[in-house]
Amino acid sequence: MKAFRRVGEAVSAKFEPAEADALATMAGQVAALVADRAEYESDPAVLRLLPDAYPDDEEASAEFRRFTADDLAARKVANATAVVRSLEGAVHARSATTVTLDQQAAQAWLRALTDIRLTIAARLGIDDDEAEPAGDPLLLDVYDWLGFVQESLVAAVSD
């Protein structure tokens, strides 16, 4: 992947077909996980994506969740779906493809990348920046690569 860069009011990056496919797959998986959250309610990744607002007050958390969970989940699914749609052409390409995002799409990507990384962090047992990651080395590499994608997008949007 070539890092995101500003192009007028938009930002763009070049993805290799395998990168586009992997990112679209991960975004689709996070969307499915959040959409089917009732089925996976005890999954640490779902708990990370849709945390309790009041961890010390079960009743207040349940009440808050009753009013906000559906909207939050819908936004997370929409953000992940925006990533998948942005990469549709790149996934089936035989060569690197440039993805160009307007400001709204860039914000959806940033949120979706955060959600994908949170999901992977939950799978790896990473609780904070100080934690020593353990687990599948390939998954750790993917987690780091996603950090690069996200960092380059933040830098391009901030320019």
mmCIF file of C-alpha atoms in Angstrom:
data_model
loop_
_atom_site.group_PDB
_atom_site.id
_atom_site.type_symbol
_atom_site.label_atom_id
_atom_site.label_comp_id
_atom_site.label_asym_id
_atom_site.label_seq_id
_atom_site.Cartn_x
_atom_site.Cartn_y
_atom_site.Cartn_z
ATOM 1 C CA MET A 1 0.000 0.000 0.000
ATOM 2 C CA LYS A 2 1.128 3.505 -0.755
ATOM 3 C CA ALA A 3 0.111 5.835 2.058
ATOM 4 C CA PHE A 4 -2.868 8.127 1.838
ATOM 5 C CA ARG A 5 -2.168 11.610 0.538
ATOM 6 C CA ARG A 6 -4.273 14.666 -0.007
ATOM 7 C CA VAL A 7 -5.577 15.288 -3.517
ATOM 8 C CA GLY A 8 -7.500 18.548 -3.477
ATOM 9 C CA GLU A 9 -10.418 18.096 -1.091
ATOM 10 C CA ALA A 10 -10.069 14.309 -1.142
ATOM 11 C CA VAL A 11 -7.470 11.789 0.007
ATOM 12 C CA SER A 12 -6.210 8.784 -1.912
ATOM 13 C CA ALA A 13 -4.058 5.695 -1.461
ATOM 14 C CA LYS A 14 -2.974 2.843 -3.666
ATOM 15 C CA PHE A 15 -3.777 -0.703 -2.535
ATOM 16 C CA GLU A 16 -2.492 -3.972 -3.917
ATOM 17 C CA PRO A 17 -5.284 -6.451 -4.741
ATOM 18 C CA ALA A 18 -4.472 -8.701 -1.750
ATOM 19 C CA GLU A 19 -4.481 -5.694 0.597
ATOM 20 C CA ALA A 20 -7.818 -4.473 -0.733
ATOM 21 C CA ASP A 21 -9.288 -7.950 -0.427
ATOM 22 C CA ALA A 22 -8.032 -8.395 3.148
ATOM 23 C CA LEU A 23 -9.293 -4.989 4.250
ATOM 24 C CA ALA A 24 -12.697 -5.463 2.605
ATOM 25 C CA THR A 25 -12.991 -8.915 4.182
ATOM 26 C CA MET A 26 -12.138 -7.617 7.652
ATOM 27 C CA ALA A 27 -14.558 -4.705 7.319
ATOM 28 C CA GLY A 28 -17.295 -7.087 6.205
ATOM 29 C CA GLN A 29 -16.594 -9.382 9.141
ATOM 30 C CA VAL A 30 -16.813 -6.517 11.639
ATOM 31 C CA ALA A 31 -20.088 -5.370 10.055
ATOM 32 C CA ALA A 32 -21.501 -8.890 10.396
ATOM 33 C CA LEU A 33 -20.272 -9.207 13.979
ATOM 34 C CA VAL A 34 -21.936 -5.940 14.993
ATOM 35 C CA ALA A 35 -25.115 -6.624 13.010
ATOM 36 C CA ASP A 36 -25.468 -10.035 14.693
ATOM 37 C CA ARG A 37 -24.341 -8.771 18.098
ATOM 38 C CA ALA A 38 -27.134 -10.535 20.002
ATOM 39 C CA GLU A 39 -25.728 -13.858 18.828
ATOM 40 C CA TYR A 40 -22.235 -12.882 20.002
ATOM 41 C CA GLU A 41 -23.080 -10.747 23.046
ATOM 42 C CA SER A 42 -20.430 -12.408 25.234
ATOM 43 C CA ASP A 43 -17.737 -12.119 22.547
ATOM 44 C CA PRO A 44 -14.902 -9.879 23.839
ATOM 45 C CA ALA A 45 -14.757 -8.128 20.449
ATOM 46 C CA VAL A 46 -18.452 -7.174 20.597
ATOM 47 C CA LEU A 47 -17.990 -5.979 24.158
ATOM 48 C CA ARG A 48 -15.057 -3.862 22.942
ATOM 49 C CA LEU A 49 -17.037 -2.410 20.033
ATOM 50 C CA LEU A 50 -20.191 -1.788 22.065
ATOM 51 C CA PRO A 51 -18.926 -1.253 25.613
ATOM 52 C CA ASP A 52 -20.991 -0.635 28.719
ATOM 53 C CA ALA A 53 -21.487 3.066 29.367
ATOM 54 C CA TYR A 54 -21.567 2.492 33.117
ATOM 55 C CA PRO A 55 -19.438 -0.566 33.892
ATOM 56 C CA ASP A 56 -20.135 -0.325 37.630
ATOM 57 C CA ASP A 57 -23.895 0.041 37.237
ATOM 58 C CA GLU A 58 -25.540 -2.811 35.351
ATOM 59 C CA GLU A 59 -28.991 -1.239 35.439
ATOM 60 C CA ALA A 60 -27.825 2.140 34.122
ATOM 61 C CA SER A 61 -25.775 0.398 31.418
ATOM 62 C CA ALA A 62 -28.774 -1.663 30.315
ATOM 63 C CA GLU A 63 -30.950 1.470 30.157
ATOM 64 C CA PHE A 64 -28.301 3.402 28.196
ATOM 65 C CA ARG A 65 -27.796 0.462 25.832
ATOM 66 C CA ARG A 66 -31.561 0.216 25.260
ATOM 67 C CA PHE A 67 -31.577 3.759 23.871
ATOM 68 C CA THR A 68 -28.256 3.799 22.011
ATOM 69 C CA ALA A 69 -27.097 0.315 20.982
ATOM 70 C CA ASP A 70 -29.132 0.016 17.793
ATOM 71 C CA ASP A 71 -28.033 3.412 16.467
ATOM 72 C CA LEU A 72 -24.401 2.830 17.399
ATOM 73 C CA ALA A 73 -24.409 -0.610 15.789
ATOM 74 C CA ALA A 74 -26.061 0.785 12.646
ATOM 75 C CA ARG A 75 -23.375 3.487 12.355
ATOM 76 C CA LYS A 76 -20.622 0.902 12.785
ATOM 77 C CA VAL A 77 -22.151 -1.307 10.106
ATOM 78 C CA ALA A 78 -22.509 1.710 7.774
ATOM 79 C CA ASN A 79 -18.858 2.692 8.298
ATOM 80 C CA ALA A 80 -17.622 -0.833 7.603
ATOM 81 C CA THR A 81 -19.877 -1.083 4.562
ATOM 82 C CA ALA A 82 -18.435 2.211 3.262
ATOM 83 C CA VAL A 83 -14.958 0.647 3.370
ATOM 84 C CA VAL A 84 -16.150 -2.461 1.535
ATOM 85 C CA ARG A 85 -17.841 -0.352 -1.166
ATOM 86 C CA SER A 86 -14.778 1.871 -1.576
ATOM 87 C CA LEU A 87 -12.666 -1.208 -2.231
ATOM 88 C CA GLU A 88 -15.047 -3.103 -4.538
ATOM 89 C CA GLY A 89 -13.141 -2.236 -7.695
ATOM 90 C CA ALA A 90 -9.771 -2.839 -6.069
ATOM 91 C CA VAL A 91 -10.657 -6.302 -4.796
ATOM 92 C CA HIS A 92 -11.134 -7.727 -8.287
ATOM 93 C CA ALA A 93 -8.258 -5.847 -9.913
ATOM 94 C CA ARG A 94 -5.123 -7.605 -11.089
ATOM 95 C CA SER A 95 -2.940 -4.616 -10.279
ATOM 96 C CA ALA A 96 -2.742 -1.917 -7.640
ATOM 97 C CA THR A 97 -5.798 0.311 -7.451
ATOM 98 C CA THR A 98 -6.105 3.865 -6.210
ATOM 99 C CA VAL A 99 -8.901 4.488 -3.728
ATOM 100 C CA THR A 100 -10.055 8.107 -3.434
ATOM 101 C CA LEU A 101 -12.156 9.245 -0.491
ATOM 102 C CA ASP A 102 -14.030 12.473 0.107
ATOM 103 C CA GLN A 103 -14.140 13.862 3.651
ATOM 104 C CA GLN A 104 -17.264 11.903 4.605
ATOM 105 C CA ALA A 105 -15.861 8.622 3.302
ATOM 106 C CA ALA A 106 -12.515 9.285 5.017
ATOM 107 C CA GLN A 107 -14.304 9.717 8.353
ATOM 108 C CA ALA A 108 -16.202 6.458 7.806
ATOM 109 C CA TRP A 109 -12.897 4.731 7.018
ATOM 110 C CA LEU A 110 -11.252 6.098 10.155
ATOM 111 C CA ARG A 111 -14.088 4.816 12.317
ATOM 112 C CA ALA A 112 -14.155 1.440 10.562
ATOM 113 C CA LEU A 113 -10.379 1.031 10.849
ATOM 114 C CA THR A 114 -10.675 1.729 14.571
ATOM 115 C CA ASP A 115 -13.384 -0.918 14.868
ATOM 116 C CA ILE A 116 -11.348 -3.485 12.915
ATOM 117 C CA ARG A 117 -8.288 -2.823 15.075
ATOM 118 C CA LEU A 118 -10.380 -3.038 18.268
ATOM 119 C CA THR A 119 -11.726 -6.391 17.121
ATOM 120 C CA ILE A 120 -8.238 -7.716 16.427
ATOM 121 C CA ALA A 121 -6.968 -6.283 19.723
ATOM 122 C CA ALA A 122 -9.724 -8.169 21.537
ATOM 123 C CA ARG A 123 -8.693 -11.377 19.751
ATOM 124 C CA LEU A 124 -5.043 -10.810 20.679
ATOM 125 C CA GLY A 125 -5.764 -9.795 24.279
ATOM 126 C CA ILE A 126 -4.444 -6.254 23.814
ATOM 127 C CA ASP A 127 -6.137 -4.085 26.438
ATOM 128 C CA ASP A 128 -4.105 -0.879 26.151
ATOM 129 C CA ASP A 129 -1.009 0.599 24.520
ATOM 130 C CA GLU A 130 1.191 -0.821 27.278
ATOM 131 C CA ALA A 131 0.095 -4.432 26.778
ATOM 132 C CA GLU A 132 2.576 -6.860 25.288
ATOM 133 C CA PRO A 133 0.779 -8.363 22.304
ATOM 134 C CA ALA A 134 0.755 -12.116 22.098
ATOM 135 C CA GLY A 135 -0.808 -14.575 19.758
ATOM 136 C CA ASP A 136 -0.718 -15.257 16.061
ATOM 137 C CA PRO A 137 2.253 -13.379 14.527
ATOM 138 C CA LEU A 138 0.366 -12.931 11.254
ATOM 139 C CA LEU A 139 -2.557 -11.319 13.082
ATOM 140 C CA LEU A 140 -0.107 -9.036 14.886
ATOM 141 C CA ASP A 141 1.327 -8.013 11.506
ATOM 142 C CA VAL A 142 -2.176 -7.292 10.204
ATOM 143 C CA TYR A 143 -2.915 -5.243 13.329
ATOM 144 C CA ASP A 144 0.266 -3.212 12.771
ATOM 145 C CA TRP A 145 -0.466 -2.778 9.055
ATOM 146 C CA LEU A 146 -3.938 -1.479 9.862
ATOM 147 C CA GLY A 147 -2.292 0.992 12.234
ATOM 148 C CA PHE A 148 -0.171 2.225 9.322
ATOM 149 C CA VAL A 149 -3.239 2.563 7.081
ATOM 150 C CA GLN A 150 -5.086 4.476 9.794
ATOM 151 C CA GLU A 151 -2.099 6.697 10.628
ATOM 152 C CA SER A 152 -1.544 7.606 6.988
ATOM 153 C CA LEU A 153 -5.244 8.426 6.591
ATOM 154 C CA VAL A 154 -5.200 10.637 9.697
ATOM 155 C CA ALA A 155 -2.133 12.464 8.390
ATOM 156 C CA ALA A 156 -3.669 13.008 4.945
ATOM 157 C CA VAL A 157 -6.995 14.227 6.362
ATOM 158 C CA SER A 158 -5.142 16.559 8.762
ATOM 159 C CA ASP A 159 -3.040 18.207 6.003
#
